[in-house]
Short mmCIF file of C-alpha atoms and ligand atoms in Angstrom, two decimals:
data_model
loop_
_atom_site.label_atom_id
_atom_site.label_comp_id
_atom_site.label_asym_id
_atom_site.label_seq_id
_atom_site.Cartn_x
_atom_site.Cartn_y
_atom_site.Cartn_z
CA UNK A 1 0.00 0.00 0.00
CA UNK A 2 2.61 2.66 0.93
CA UNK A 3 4.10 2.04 -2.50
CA UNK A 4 1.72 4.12 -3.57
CA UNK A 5 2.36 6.64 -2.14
CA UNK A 6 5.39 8.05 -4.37
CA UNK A 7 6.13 11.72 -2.73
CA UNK A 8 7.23 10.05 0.70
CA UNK A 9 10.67 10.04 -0.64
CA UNK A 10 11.53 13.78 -0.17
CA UNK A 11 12.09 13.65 3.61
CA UNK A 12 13.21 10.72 3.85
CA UNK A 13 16.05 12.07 1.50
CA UNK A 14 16.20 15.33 2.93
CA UNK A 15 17.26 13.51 5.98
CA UNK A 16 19.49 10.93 4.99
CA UNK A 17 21.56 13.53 3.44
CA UNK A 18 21.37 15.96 6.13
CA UNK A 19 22.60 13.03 8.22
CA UNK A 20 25.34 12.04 5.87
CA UNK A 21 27.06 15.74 6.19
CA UNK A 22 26.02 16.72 9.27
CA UNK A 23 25.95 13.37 11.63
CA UNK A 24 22.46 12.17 13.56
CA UNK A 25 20.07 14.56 13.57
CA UNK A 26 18.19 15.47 16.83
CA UNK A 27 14.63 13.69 17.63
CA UNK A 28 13.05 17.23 17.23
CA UNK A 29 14.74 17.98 13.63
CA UNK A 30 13.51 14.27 12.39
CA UNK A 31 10.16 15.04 13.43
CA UNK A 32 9.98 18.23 12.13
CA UNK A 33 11.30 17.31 8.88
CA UNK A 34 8.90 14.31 8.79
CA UNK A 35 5.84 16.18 10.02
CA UNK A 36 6.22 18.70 7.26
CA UNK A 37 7.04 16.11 4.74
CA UNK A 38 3.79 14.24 5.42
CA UNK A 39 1.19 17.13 5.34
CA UNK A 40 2.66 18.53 2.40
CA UNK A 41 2.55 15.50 0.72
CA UNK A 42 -0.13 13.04 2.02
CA UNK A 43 -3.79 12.15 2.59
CA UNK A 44 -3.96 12.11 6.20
CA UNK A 45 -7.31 11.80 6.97
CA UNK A 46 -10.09 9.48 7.20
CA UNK A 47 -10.45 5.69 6.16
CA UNK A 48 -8.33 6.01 3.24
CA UNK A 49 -5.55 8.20 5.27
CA UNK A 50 -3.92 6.95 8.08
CA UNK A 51 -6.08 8.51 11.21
CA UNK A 52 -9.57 10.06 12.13
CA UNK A 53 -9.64 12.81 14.76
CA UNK A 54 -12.71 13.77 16.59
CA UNK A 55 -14.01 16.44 13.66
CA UNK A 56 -14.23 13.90 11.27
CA UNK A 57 -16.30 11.48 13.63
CA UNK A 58 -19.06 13.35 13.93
CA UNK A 59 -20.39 17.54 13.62
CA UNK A 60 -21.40 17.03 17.01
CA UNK A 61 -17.52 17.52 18.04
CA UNK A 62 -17.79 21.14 16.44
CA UNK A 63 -20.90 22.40 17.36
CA UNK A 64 -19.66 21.73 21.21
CA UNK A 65 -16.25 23.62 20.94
CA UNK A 66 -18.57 26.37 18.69
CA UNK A 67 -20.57 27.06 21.86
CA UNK A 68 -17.61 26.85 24.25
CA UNK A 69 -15.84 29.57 22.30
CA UNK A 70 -19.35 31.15 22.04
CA UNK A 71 -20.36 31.29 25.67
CA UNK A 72 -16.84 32.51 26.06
CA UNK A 73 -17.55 35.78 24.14
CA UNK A 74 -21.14 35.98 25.73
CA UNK A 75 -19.37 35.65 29.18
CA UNK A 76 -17.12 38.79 28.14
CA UNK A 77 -19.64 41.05 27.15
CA UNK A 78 -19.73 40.13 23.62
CA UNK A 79 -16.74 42.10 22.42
CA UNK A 80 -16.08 43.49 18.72
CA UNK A 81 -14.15 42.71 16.74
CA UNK A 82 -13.25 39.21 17.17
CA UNK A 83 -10.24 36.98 15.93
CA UNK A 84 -11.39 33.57 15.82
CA UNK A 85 -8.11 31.50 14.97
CA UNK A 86 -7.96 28.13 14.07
CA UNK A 87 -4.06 25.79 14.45
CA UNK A 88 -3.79 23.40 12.13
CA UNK A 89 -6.93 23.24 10.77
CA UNK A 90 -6.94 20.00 8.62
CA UNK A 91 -9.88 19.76 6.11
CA UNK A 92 -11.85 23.05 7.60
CA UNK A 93 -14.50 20.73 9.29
CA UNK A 94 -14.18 21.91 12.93
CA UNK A 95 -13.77 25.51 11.46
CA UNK A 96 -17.10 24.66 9.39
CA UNK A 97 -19.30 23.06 12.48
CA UNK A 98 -18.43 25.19 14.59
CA UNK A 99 -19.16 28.12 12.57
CA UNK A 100 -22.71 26.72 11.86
CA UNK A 101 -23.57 26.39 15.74
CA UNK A 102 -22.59 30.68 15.60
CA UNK A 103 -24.37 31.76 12.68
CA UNK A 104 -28.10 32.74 14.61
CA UNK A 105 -25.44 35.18 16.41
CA UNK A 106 -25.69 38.47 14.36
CA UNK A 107 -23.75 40.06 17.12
CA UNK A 108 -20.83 37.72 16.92
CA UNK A 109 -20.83 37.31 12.89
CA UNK A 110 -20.63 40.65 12.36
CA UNK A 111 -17.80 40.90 15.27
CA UNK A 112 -15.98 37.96 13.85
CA UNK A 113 -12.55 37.59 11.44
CA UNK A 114 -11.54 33.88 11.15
CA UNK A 115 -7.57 32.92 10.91
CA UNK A 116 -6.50 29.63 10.03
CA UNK A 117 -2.58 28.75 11.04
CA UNK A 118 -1.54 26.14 8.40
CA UNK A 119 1.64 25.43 6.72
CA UNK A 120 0.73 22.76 4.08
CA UNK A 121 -0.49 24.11 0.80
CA UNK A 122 -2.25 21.17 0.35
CA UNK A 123 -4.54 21.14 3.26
CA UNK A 124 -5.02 24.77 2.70
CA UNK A 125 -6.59 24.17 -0.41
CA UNK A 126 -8.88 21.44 1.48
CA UNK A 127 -10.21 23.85 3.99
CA UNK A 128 -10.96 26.78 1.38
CA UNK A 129 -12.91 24.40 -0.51
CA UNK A 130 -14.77 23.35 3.06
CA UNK A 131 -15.33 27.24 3.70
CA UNK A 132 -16.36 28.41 0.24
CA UNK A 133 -18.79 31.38 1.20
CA UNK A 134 -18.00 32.02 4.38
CA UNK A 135 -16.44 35.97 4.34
CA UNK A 136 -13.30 36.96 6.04
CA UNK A 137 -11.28 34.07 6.49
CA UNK A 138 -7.07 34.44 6.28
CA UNK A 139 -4.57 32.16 6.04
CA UNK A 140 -1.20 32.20 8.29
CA UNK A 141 1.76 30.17 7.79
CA UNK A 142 2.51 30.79 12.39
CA UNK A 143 0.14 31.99 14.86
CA UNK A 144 2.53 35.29 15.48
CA UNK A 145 1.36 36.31 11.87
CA UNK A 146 -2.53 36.84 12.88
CA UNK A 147 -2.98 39.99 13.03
CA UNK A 148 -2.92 41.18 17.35
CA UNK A 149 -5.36 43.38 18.64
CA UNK A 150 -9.55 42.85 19.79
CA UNK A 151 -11.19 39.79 21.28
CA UNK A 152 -8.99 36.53 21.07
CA UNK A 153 -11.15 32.71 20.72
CA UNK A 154 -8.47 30.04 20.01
CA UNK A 155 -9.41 26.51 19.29
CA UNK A 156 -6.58 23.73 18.39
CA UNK A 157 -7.40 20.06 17.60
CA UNK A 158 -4.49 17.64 17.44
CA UNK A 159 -2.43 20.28 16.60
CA UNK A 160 0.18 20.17 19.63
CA UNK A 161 1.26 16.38 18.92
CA UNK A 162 2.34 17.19 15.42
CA UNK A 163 4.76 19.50 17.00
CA UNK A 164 8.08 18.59 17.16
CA UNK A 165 9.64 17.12 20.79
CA UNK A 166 13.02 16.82 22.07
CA UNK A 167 13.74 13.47 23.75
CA UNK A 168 16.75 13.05 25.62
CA UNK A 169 17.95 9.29 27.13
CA UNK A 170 19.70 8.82 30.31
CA UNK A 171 23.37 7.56 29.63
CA UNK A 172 23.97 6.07 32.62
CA UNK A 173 26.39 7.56 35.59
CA UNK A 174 23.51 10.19 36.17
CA UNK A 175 24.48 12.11 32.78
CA UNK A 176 21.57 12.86 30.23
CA UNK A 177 22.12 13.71 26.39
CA UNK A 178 19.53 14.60 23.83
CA UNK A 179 18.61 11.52 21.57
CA UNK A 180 19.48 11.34 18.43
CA UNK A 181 18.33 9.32 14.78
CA UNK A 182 21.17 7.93 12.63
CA UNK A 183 20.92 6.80 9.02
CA UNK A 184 22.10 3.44 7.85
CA UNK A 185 22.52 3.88 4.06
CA UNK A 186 23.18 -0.05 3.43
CA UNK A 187 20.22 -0.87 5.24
CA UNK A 188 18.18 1.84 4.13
CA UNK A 189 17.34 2.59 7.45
CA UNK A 190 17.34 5.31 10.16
CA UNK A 191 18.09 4.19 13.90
CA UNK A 192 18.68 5.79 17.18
CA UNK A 193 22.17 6.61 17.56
CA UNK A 194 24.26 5.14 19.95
CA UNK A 195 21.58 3.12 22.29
CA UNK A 196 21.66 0.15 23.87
CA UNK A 197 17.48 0.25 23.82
CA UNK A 198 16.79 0.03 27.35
CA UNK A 199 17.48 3.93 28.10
CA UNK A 200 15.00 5.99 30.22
CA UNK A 201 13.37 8.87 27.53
CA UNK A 202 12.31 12.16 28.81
CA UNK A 203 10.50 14.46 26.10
CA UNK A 204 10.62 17.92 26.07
CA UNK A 205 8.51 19.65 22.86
CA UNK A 206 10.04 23.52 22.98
CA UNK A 207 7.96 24.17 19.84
CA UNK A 208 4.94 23.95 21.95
CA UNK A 209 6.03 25.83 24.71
CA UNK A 210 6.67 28.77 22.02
CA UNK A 211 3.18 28.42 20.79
CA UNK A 212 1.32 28.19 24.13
CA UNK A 213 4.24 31.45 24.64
CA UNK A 214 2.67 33.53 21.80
CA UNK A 215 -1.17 32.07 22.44
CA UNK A 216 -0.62 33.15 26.41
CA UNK A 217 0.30 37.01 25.18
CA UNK A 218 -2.65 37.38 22.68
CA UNK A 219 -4.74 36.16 25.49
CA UNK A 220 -3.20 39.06 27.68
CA UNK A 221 -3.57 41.64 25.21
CA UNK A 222 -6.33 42.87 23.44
CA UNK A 223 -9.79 42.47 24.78
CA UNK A 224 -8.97 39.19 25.99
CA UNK A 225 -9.81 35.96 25.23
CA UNK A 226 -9.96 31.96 25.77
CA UNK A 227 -8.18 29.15 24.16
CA UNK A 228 -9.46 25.45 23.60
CA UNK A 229 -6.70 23.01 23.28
CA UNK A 230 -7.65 19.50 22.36
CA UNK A 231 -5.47 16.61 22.59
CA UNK A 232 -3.76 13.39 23.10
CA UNK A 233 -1.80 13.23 25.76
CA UNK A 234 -1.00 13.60 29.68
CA UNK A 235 -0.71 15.93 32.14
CA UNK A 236 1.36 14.51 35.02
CA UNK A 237 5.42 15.02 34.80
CA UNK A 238 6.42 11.81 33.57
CA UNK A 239 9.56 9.27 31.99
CA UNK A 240 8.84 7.67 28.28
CA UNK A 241 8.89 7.57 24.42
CA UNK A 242 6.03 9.09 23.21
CA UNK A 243 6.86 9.15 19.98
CA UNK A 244 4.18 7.33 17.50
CA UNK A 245 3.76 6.48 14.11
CA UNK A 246 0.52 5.53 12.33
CA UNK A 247 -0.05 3.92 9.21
CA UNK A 248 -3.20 3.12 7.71
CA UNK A 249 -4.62 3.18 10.97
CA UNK A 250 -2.04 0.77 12.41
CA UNK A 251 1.01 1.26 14.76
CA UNK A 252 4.49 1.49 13.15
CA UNK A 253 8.17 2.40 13.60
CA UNK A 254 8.60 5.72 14.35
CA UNK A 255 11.61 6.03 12.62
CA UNK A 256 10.37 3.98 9.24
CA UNK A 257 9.44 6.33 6.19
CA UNK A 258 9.61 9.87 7.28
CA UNK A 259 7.13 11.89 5.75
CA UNK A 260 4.92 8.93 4.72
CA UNK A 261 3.01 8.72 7.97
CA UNK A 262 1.68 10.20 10.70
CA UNK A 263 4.17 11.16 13.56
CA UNK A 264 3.19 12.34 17.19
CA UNK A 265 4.18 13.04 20.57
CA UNK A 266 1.76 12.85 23.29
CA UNK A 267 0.64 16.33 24.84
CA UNK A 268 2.74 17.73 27.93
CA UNK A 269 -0.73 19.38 29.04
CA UNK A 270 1.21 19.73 32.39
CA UNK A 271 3.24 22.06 30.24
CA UNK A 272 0.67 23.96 28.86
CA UNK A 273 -1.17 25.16 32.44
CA UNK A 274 2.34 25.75 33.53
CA UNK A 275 2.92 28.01 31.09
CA UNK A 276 -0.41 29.56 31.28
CA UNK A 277 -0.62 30.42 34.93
CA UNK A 278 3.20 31.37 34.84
CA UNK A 279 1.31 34.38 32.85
CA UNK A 280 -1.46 34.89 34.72
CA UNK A 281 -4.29 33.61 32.67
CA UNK A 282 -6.89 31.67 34.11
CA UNK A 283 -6.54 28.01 33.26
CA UNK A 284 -9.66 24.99 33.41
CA UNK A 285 -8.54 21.36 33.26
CA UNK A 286 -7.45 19.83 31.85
CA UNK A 287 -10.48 17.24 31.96
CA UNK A 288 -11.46 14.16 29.43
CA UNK A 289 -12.54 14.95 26.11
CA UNK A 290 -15.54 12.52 27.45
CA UNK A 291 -15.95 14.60 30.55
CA UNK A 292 -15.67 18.21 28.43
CA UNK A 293 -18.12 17.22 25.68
CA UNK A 294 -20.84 16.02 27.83
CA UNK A 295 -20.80 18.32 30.40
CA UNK A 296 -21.57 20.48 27.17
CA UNK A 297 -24.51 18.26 26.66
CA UNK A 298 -23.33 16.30 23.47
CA UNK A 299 -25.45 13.00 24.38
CA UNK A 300 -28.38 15.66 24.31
CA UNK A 301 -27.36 16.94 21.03
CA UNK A 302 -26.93 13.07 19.59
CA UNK A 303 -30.94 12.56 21.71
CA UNK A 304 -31.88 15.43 18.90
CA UNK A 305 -30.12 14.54 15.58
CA UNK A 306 -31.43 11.07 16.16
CA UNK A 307 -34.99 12.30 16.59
CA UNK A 308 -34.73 13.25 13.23
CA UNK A 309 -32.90 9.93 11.68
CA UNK A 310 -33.47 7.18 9.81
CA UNK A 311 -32.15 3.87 11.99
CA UNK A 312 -28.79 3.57 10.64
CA UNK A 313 -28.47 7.43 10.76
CA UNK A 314 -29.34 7.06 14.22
CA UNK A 315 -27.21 3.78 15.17
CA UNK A 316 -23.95 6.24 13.59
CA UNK A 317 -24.84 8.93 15.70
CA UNK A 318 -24.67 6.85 18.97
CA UNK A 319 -21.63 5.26 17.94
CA UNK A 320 -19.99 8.67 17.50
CA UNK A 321 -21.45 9.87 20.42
CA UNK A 322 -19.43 6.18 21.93
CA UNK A 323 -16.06 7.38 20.08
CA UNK A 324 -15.90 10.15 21.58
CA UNK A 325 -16.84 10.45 24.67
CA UNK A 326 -16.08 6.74 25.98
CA UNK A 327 -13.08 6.17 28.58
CA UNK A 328 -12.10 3.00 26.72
CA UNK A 329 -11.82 5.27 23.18
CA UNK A 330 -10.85 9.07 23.21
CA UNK A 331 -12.92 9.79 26.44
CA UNK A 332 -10.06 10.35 28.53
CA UNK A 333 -6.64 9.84 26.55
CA UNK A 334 -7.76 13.09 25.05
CA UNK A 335 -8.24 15.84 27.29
CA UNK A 336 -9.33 19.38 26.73
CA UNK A 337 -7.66 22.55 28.72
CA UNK A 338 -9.30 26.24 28.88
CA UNK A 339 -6.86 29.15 28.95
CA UNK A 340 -8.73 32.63 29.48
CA UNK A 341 -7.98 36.23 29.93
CA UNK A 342 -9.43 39.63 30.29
CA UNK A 343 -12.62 38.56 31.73
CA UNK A 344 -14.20 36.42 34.89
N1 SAH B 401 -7.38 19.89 13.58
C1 SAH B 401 -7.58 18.96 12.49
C2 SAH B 401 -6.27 18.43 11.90
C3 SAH B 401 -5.27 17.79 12.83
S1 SAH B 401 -3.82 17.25 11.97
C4 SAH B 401 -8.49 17.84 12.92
O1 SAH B 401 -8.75 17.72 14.11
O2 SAH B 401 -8.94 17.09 12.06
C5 SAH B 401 -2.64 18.54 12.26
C6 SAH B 401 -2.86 19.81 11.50
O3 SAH B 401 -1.85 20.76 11.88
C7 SAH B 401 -2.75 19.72 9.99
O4 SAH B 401 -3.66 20.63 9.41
C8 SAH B 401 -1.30 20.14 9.73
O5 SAH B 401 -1.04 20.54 8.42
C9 SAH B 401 -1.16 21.25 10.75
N2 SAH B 401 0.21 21.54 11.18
C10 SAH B 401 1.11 20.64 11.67
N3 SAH B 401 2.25 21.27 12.06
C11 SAH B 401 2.04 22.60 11.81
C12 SAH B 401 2.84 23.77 12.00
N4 SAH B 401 4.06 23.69 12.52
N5 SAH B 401 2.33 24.97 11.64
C13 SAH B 401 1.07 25.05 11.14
N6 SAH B 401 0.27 23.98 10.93
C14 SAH B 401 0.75 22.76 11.26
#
């Protein structure tokens, strides 16, 4: 199958060169080169891409972050104007939902300028297509490139574990040195340098902690604001590899095709609050994406759209409603953090 894919060369061979003038490369410079390889290049999404994320399962996930980030605006005094700013916003379906829940609010829609942060052309063109008609939406290659000023309403789904993370392995004698991935050109294959495999891995992701930096000042400036992160990952201080590749839906090697798979590193939501109360903001959670979405009252939403349903309309809903709210499926792996400023 991943013959198929031809593109998922390039980074691959952008880093096997690198690595051949250079020396191993650091776990955060693979990644990055491999993250940016794949969304460039592939079809992420969906049952003929290699994951689904919670927009994709069902509307339901976007009309509950829509009235989040709504009441969050209400709860402010319904400022104007409004920057509503999507990370990494995939194929526009979050962006889409969740601008359907907010379209009764005049107020709001007049208020409102929507920024999407995205750095693959490809999945640029994907969300314009998804947002054809809807009026002042911009495109940003970093968050630091919205434009500052008014109300702030930040939502980011599986955004942060694309991000690129420094892991660094303990050497023994107390001594700890960042990890790094060798290439093997007879085998064809990239490899941890220098590892005897059983080596304690702490992760450190300083891309995210400039993000959450530059999301933590808007939030501080302006009129305020409040930002919805959504993601995999944990929020207690912790030892291990993170790192994660999936392929068509199944696990693989982390290290195996760069650019021709998914790559993640689970959240460091511990991070995140650290860096948001370190600035002053107010910070909720994080909780389980099972726990966040129905204390929104998504099983009464699911009640609704299967009033409405045919049976197998309605058996899809409830098994959405299953995905993504259950503990044993993205109930409480994924967890959901509030960051808000400027207003009670
Ligand atoms: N939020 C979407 C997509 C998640 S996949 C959903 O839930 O379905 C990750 C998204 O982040 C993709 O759109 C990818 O192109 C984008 N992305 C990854 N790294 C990025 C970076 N450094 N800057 C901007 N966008 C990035």
């Amino acid at each position: 199958m991943a013959e198929k894919r031809p593109e998922r060369v390039a980074a691959a061979r952008r880093l096997a060169s690198r690595i051949r003038a250079e020396g191993p490369v650091t776990v955060a410079d693979f990644m990055q080169e491999a993250v940016a390889g794949y969304y460039a290049t592939q079809p992420p999404f969906g049952v003929a891409g290699d994951f689904t994320t919670a927009p994709e399962i069902s509307q339901m996930f976007g009309e509950m972050t829509g009235a989040f980030l709504l009441d969050a605006w209400m709860r402010a005094g319904r400022p104007s104007p409004v920057s509503l700013i999507e990370l990494g916003p995939g194929q526009g379906t979050l962006m889409a939902d969740m601008l359907r829940v907010m379209r009764p609010y005049a107020a709001f829609c007049r208020a409102v300028s929507v920024h999407l942060v995205e750095n693959s052309q490809r999945l640029r063109a994907a969300q314009r297509a998804k947002l054809a008609g809807v009026e002042n939406v911009f495109w940003h290659d970093r968050l630091q490139d919205v434009p500052p000023g008014g109300f702030t309403l930040i939502v980011a789904n599986e955004f942060f574990d694309a991000l690129p993370v420094h892991q660094f392995v303990h050497g023994g004698q107390g001594t700890w040195r960042a990890r790094r991935v060798g290439f093997d050109p007879a085998a064809d294959k990239f490899f941890f340098d220098g590892e005897r495999g059983d080596e304690k891995v702490f992760e450190l992701s300083l891309a995210t902690l400039s993000v959450m930096e530059e999301i933590c000042r808007r939030l501080r400036s302006g009129t305020g604001g409040t930002a919805l992160l959504v993601d995999y990952g944990y929020d207690v201080l912790a030892f291990g590899d993170t790192l994660q590749a999936l392929s068509r839906h199944r696990f693989a090697d982390a290290l195996d095709n760069p650019g021709g798979q998914d790559l993640t590193a689970h959240v460091d939501f511990g991070l995140l609050a650290f860096e948001a109360r370190r600035n002053g903001l107010r910070v909720q959670g994080p909780v389980g994406q099972g726990e966040f979405l129905l204390s929104l009252g998504i099983a009464q939403r699911a009640e609704m759209l299967a009033q409405h349903a045919t049976p197998v309309q309605r058996q899809e809903i409830m098994t959405a409603l299953r995905r993504l709210t259950a503990p044993s499926e993205m109930g409480t792996l994924f967890k959901a953090l509030a960051v808000s400023g400027g207003f009670e």
